[in-house]
Amino acid sequence: MGLDSYVNTFGSVCKQRYGERIRKLTIDAKFTCPNRDGTLGKGGCTYCNVASFSHEHKTELSIQAQLNQGRERLSTKPSKYIAYFQAYTSTYDEYLVLKQKYDEAIRDTDIVGLCVGTRPDCVPEEVINLLVDYQQQGIDVWLELGLQTANNQTLKKINRGHDFEVYADTVKRARAKGIKVCTHLILGLPGEGHEDYLTTLDKVLGVGVDGLKLHPLHIVEGSTMAKAWRNGKMDLLKIEDYAFSVGELIRRTPKNIIFHRVTAYAKKPMLLGPDWCAFRWDGLVAIVDDLKAKGEQGSNLAEQKS
C-alpha cells in the first residue's frame, strides 16, 4: 500500500474533487526575497544556496511558456492543472505586478488552481484580498507559508528574519477570509530533535492550518550550513529518524488536514547530505514502512484539535 492508504494526501484530495489526478505546473516569476535583496538581509536563510544569488533565475521564459513547457514534460497529461508560484517569495512585489502575473498564470481554462509560495512576513492584506478574488472566480487557491519551525530561537539561528508570531498573524488573517494555508516545516534543523518537531506541530495546529509540507533538512552547496557541515559542526538527519518523526507527526495530525508532501529530495552535486536525500523514493518508502508498522491513527490530542 502507498502513502494514500495512510495519509490524507493532496493528490488523493484533488482526485476526489476533480475525478482525476491533477498536476502542479511550477512557475519562476522572477521574484526575489527580502532576506536576499537587503530589506532584511543579503545572506538569506542559512540552509539556502547563496552562491546563485547573482543569477538565481534559471529561465527567461514567460509564465505562459513555462506552463506550456511543464505540460509538455509530463508523460501522462491530465486535463486540469494547478499553477504553482514556487520560486522565492511569490507575494513580494507591487500589487499590480502580482495581479498581472497571477492573471497570466490562470488564463488558460485547464488551470483550476493557484498555489502561491511565500514568507509569512510578506503577505499584506491587499494580497490576501487578491487571492480571495481569485477564489471567488472559482479558482482553488492555496497560500503556502514557509515557517520551517515554531521555535523562535531556531528561526533566529537560521536567519529567517521573522518569528512565529508573525506567521500566526498571517495564518489567522488568511483563513479568516477563507484562504487555505499550507505550512512548510523542516525536520533536522540545527539544535532540534524529535520533541521539537512535535512542539512545532502542536503550535501550528493550535493556530489552525489546512495543509502541511514536511521536508528533511538538505545541506546544499553554497549555503552557510555547508560551511558548518564541512567543519564538522552539523549532524545529518538519518533516514530512520526522519521516517520515525514523520510517522509521529502524521499520527498527531487531524485527518482533515491535507499533506501536500512528506519528504523531498535534491540532486548531487548540489546536495552535500544526507546522501539518502538524493533519491526520490527512499524517504517515502521509509515513511510508509513506519505507518505500516505502527498505524496511522491520530492521537487523542489530534482528535481534539480537529
XYZ file of C-alpha atoms in Angstrom:
306
model
C 0.000 0.000 0.000
C 1.171 3.529 -0.771
C 1.036 6.740 1.220
C -2.574 7.453 0.162
C -3.667 4.423 2.188
C -2.495 6.094 5.391
C -2.492 9.861 4.817
C -4.905 12.483 3.525
C -2.678 13.490 0.599
C -3.074 16.437 -1.736
C -3.139 14.078 -4.713
C -5.983 11.988 -3.351
C -7.999 15.056 -2.363
C -7.655 16.502 -5.876
C -8.690 13.180 -7.413
C -11.821 13.132 -5.286
C -12.658 16.711 -6.240
C -11.824 16.631 -9.958
C -12.213 12.950 -10.780
C -8.575 12.568 -11.840
C -5.026 13.159 -10.697
C -4.039 16.729 -11.474
C -0.535 18.138 -11.578
C 1.160 21.295 -10.380
C 3.000 23.327 -13.008
C 5.809 25.265 -11.316
C 6.484 28.875 -12.236
C 9.522 31.072 -11.693
C 8.052 34.575 -11.918
C 11.386 36.255 -11.134
C 10.500 37.278 -7.607
C 13.233 37.849 -5.056
C 13.232 37.765 -1.241
C 13.570 40.462 1.453
C 16.196 38.266 3.080
C 18.249 38.491 -0.117
C 17.735 41.959 -1.534
C 18.863 43.862 1.567
C 15.451 44.714 3.022
C 16.034 42.236 5.831
C 19.452 40.997 4.835
C 21.601 39.701 1.991
C 22.738 36.379 3.363
C 19.446 34.562 3.072
C 18.433 31.667 5.299
C 21.411 29.577 6.361
C 20.135 26.492 4.517
C 19.738 28.342 1.188
C 22.211 28.235 -1.669
C 23.520 31.786 -1.771
C 26.102 31.142 -4.497
C 23.442 31.645 -7.163
C 22.112 34.990 -5.931
C 23.532 36.904 -8.893
C 21.980 34.509 -11.405
C 19.186 32.970 -9.388
C 16.504 32.755 -12.077
C 17.120 29.844 -14.394
C 14.660 30.800 -17.122
C 13.780 33.782 -19.263
C 10.556 32.166 -20.413
C 7.228 33.906 -19.873
C 4.743 32.455 -17.424
C 2.678 31.050 -20.275
C 5.749 29.474 -21.874
C 6.711 27.881 -18.548
C 3.220 26.435 -18.165
C 3.344 25.028 -21.705
C 6.796 23.580 -21.080
C 5.546 21.975 -17.878
C 2.653 20.341 -19.706
C 4.958 19.005 -22.419
C 7.308 17.385 -19.900
C 4.585 15.224 -18.392
C 4.389 11.674 -19.728
C 0.775 11.396 -18.569
C -1.159 14.592 -19.183
C -4.237 15.326 -17.068
C -6.977 17.643 -18.256
C -6.552 20.036 -15.321
C -3.566 21.704 -13.676
C -2.567 23.942 -10.782
C -0.314 26.948 -11.381
C 2.337 26.905 -8.654
C 4.390 30.014 -7.920
C 7.172 28.140 -6.177
C 10.370 30.138 -6.633
C 11.377 32.576 -3.897
C 8.858 34.921 -2.244
C 5.896 34.955 -4.606
C 3.943 37.747 -2.914
C 6.911 40.108 -2.686
C 6.130 42.784 -5.276
C 3.734 45.617 -6.035
C 0.053 44.722 -6.098
C -0.400 45.386 -9.826
C 2.664 43.311 -10.684
C 1.373 40.403 -8.632
C -2.069 40.646 -10.206
C -0.607 40.685 -13.720
C 1.471 37.572 -13.022
C -1.293 35.661 -11.293
C -3.768 36.627 -14.042
C -1.420 35.275 -16.693
C -0.984 32.021 -14.779
C -4.713 31.246 -14.545
C -5.651 32.479 -18.025
C -5.937 29.022 -19.596
C -9.153 27.119 -18.931
C -7.293 23.971 -17.826
C -5.779 25.848 -14.845
C -8.142 25.157 -11.946
C -5.897 26.053 -9.018
C -3.381 28.619 -7.855
C -0.683 27.886 -5.250
C 1.407 30.807 -4.038
C 4.533 30.098 -2.013
C 5.857 32.888 0.191
C 7.178 34.022 3.569
C 4.713 34.755 6.378
C 6.060 38.317 6.732
C 5.307 39.166 3.087
C 1.525 38.796 2.961
C -0.176 42.185 3.354
C -3.955 42.436 3.467
C -4.194 43.532 -0.187
C -2.525 40.281 -1.265
C -4.971 38.226 0.793
C -7.853 40.152 -0.786
C -6.418 39.475 -4.243
C -6.322 35.745 -3.518
C -9.901 35.964 -2.241
C -10.896 37.493 -5.601
C -9.441 34.500 -7.475
C -11.184 32.079 -5.158
C -14.488 33.835 -5.785
C -13.871 33.297 -9.516
C -13.807 29.535 -8.910
C -10.035 29.085 -8.689
C -8.854 26.709 -5.949
C -6.372 28.886 -4.008
C -3.639 27.771 -1.611
C -1.303 30.087 0.270
C 1.902 28.203 1.089
C 3.873 29.649 4.002
C 7.469 28.736 4.787
C 7.575 28.544 8.570
C 10.130 25.695 8.986
C 9.898 25.692 12.808
C 7.857 27.346 15.556
C 10.951 27.786 17.729
C 11.895 31.465 17.667
C 15.445 30.708 18.765
C 15.912 28.356 15.824
C 14.310 30.849 13.440
C 16.851 33.425 14.557
C 19.708 30.924 14.308
C 18.857 30.069 10.684
C 18.411 33.765 9.826
C 14.763 33.581 8.794
C 14.079 37.214 9.669
C 10.646 36.616 11.213
C 9.211 34.902 14.277
C 6.350 32.504 14.931
C 4.037 35.316 15.992
C 4.248 36.876 12.501
C 3.379 33.508 10.988
C 0.411 33.070 13.333
C -0.949 36.503 12.455
C -0.741 35.826 8.713
C -2.438 32.440 9.029
C -5.305 33.890 11.054
C -5.837 36.752 8.589
C -5.800 34.480 5.542
C -8.008 31.738 6.970
C -10.492 34.302 8.316
C -11.179 35.216 4.671
C -11.431 31.623 3.507
C -7.938 31.184 2.052
C -6.457 27.738 2.671
C -2.969 27.710 4.190
C -0.304 25.058 3.685
C 2.632 25.319 6.096
C 6.158 24.147 5.271
C 8.164 22.527 8.084
C 11.791 21.373 8.033
C 12.937 18.477 10.194
C 16.601 18.328 11.159
C 17.382 21.992 11.744
C 20.431 22.619 13.968
C 19.733 22.046 17.650
C 16.317 20.496 17.037
C 15.140 16.929 17.535
C 12.006 14.831 17.659
C 10.367 16.637 20.584
C 10.942 19.999 18.892
C 9.126 18.762 15.774
C 6.153 17.713 17.903
C 6.107 21.079 19.653
C 6.151 22.898 16.315
C 3.282 20.772 15.025
C 1.234 21.415 18.158
C 1.724 25.184 17.795
C 0.827 25.093 14.099
C -2.311 23.069 14.821
C -3.164 25.450 17.637
C -3.164 28.427 15.274
C -5.038 26.496 12.587
C -3.876 25.134 9.247
C -5.301 23.352 6.199
C -2.238 21.612 4.785
C 1.327 20.630 5.647
C 4.548 20.082 3.724
C 7.340 18.236 5.503
C 10.968 18.386 4.359
C 14.187 16.849 5.653
C 16.996 19.366 6.020
C 19.303 19.286 2.997
C 22.850 20.558 3.186
C 23.438 22.178 -0.190
C 26.483 23.640 -1.842
C 26.848 27.389 -1.404
C 24.871 27.631 1.835
C 26.078 28.858 5.212
C 25.237 25.435 6.600
C 27.566 23.832 4.050
C 30.489 25.600 5.709
C 29.420 24.377 9.147
C 28.978 20.832 7.809
C 32.440 20.814 6.260
C 33.851 21.942 9.611
C 32.182 19.015 11.336
C 29.723 21.213 13.219
C 26.490 19.713 11.869
C 24.859 16.320 12.285
C 22.918 14.952 9.338
C 19.428 13.527 9.718
C 19.283 9.745 9.370
C 16.545 8.280 7.215
C 15.210 6.066 10.012
C 14.981 9.046 12.373
C 13.212 11.132 9.735
C 10.699 8.371 8.992
C 10.033 7.855 12.707
C 9.394 11.571 13.292
C 7.200 11.988 10.196
C 5.159 8.967 11.227
C 4.583 10.510 14.642
C 3.657 13.878 13.120
C 1.143 12.186 10.848
C -0.364 10.291 13.775
C -0.770 13.549 15.740
C -2.396 15.416 12.842
C -6.190 15.553 12.426
C -7.455 13.630 9.415
C -8.974 16.694 7.759
C -5.544 18.315 7.280
C -4.010 17.629 3.879
C -0.385 16.556 3.485
C 0.949 18.148 0.303
C 4.328 16.473 0.790
C 6.002 14.318 3.438
C 9.570 14.281 2.124
C 11.786 15.869 -0.509
C 14.983 15.175 -2.398
C 17.803 17.141 -4.009
C 20.282 16.363 -6.759
C 24.017 15.925 -6.463
C 26.475 17.600 -6.766
C 24.424 20.451 -5.275
C 23.351 18.134 -2.446
C 26.090 17.506 0.113
C 23.995 15.444 2.501
C 22.262 13.451 3.774
C 23.013 11.015 0.941
C 19.580 9.392 1.145
C 18.027 12.714 0.130
C 19.487 12.218 -3.356
C 16.915 9.516 -4.096
C 13.296 10.423 -4.742
C 11.626 7.387 -3.214
C 13.837 6.289 -0.304
C 12.368 8.670 2.258
C 8.809 7.973 1.163
C 9.267 4.206 1.375
C 10.726 4.535 4.886
C 7.746 6.649 5.996
C 5.210 4.211 4.546
C 7.034 1.343 6.279
C 6.721 3.203 9.595
C 2.997 3.767 9.025
C 2.513 0.117 8.120
C 4.276 -0.999 11.281
C 2.683 1.429 13.726
C -0.544 2.513 12.062
C -1.727 5.954 11.129
C -4.400 6.644 13.716
C -4.252 10.121 15.254
C -3.778 10.561 18.966
C -6.450 11.966 21.280
C -4.607 15.293 21.051
C -5.009 15.336 17.282
C -8.681 14.449 17.511
C -9.282 17.266 19.991
C -7.675 19.791 17.664
C -9.679 18.766 14.606
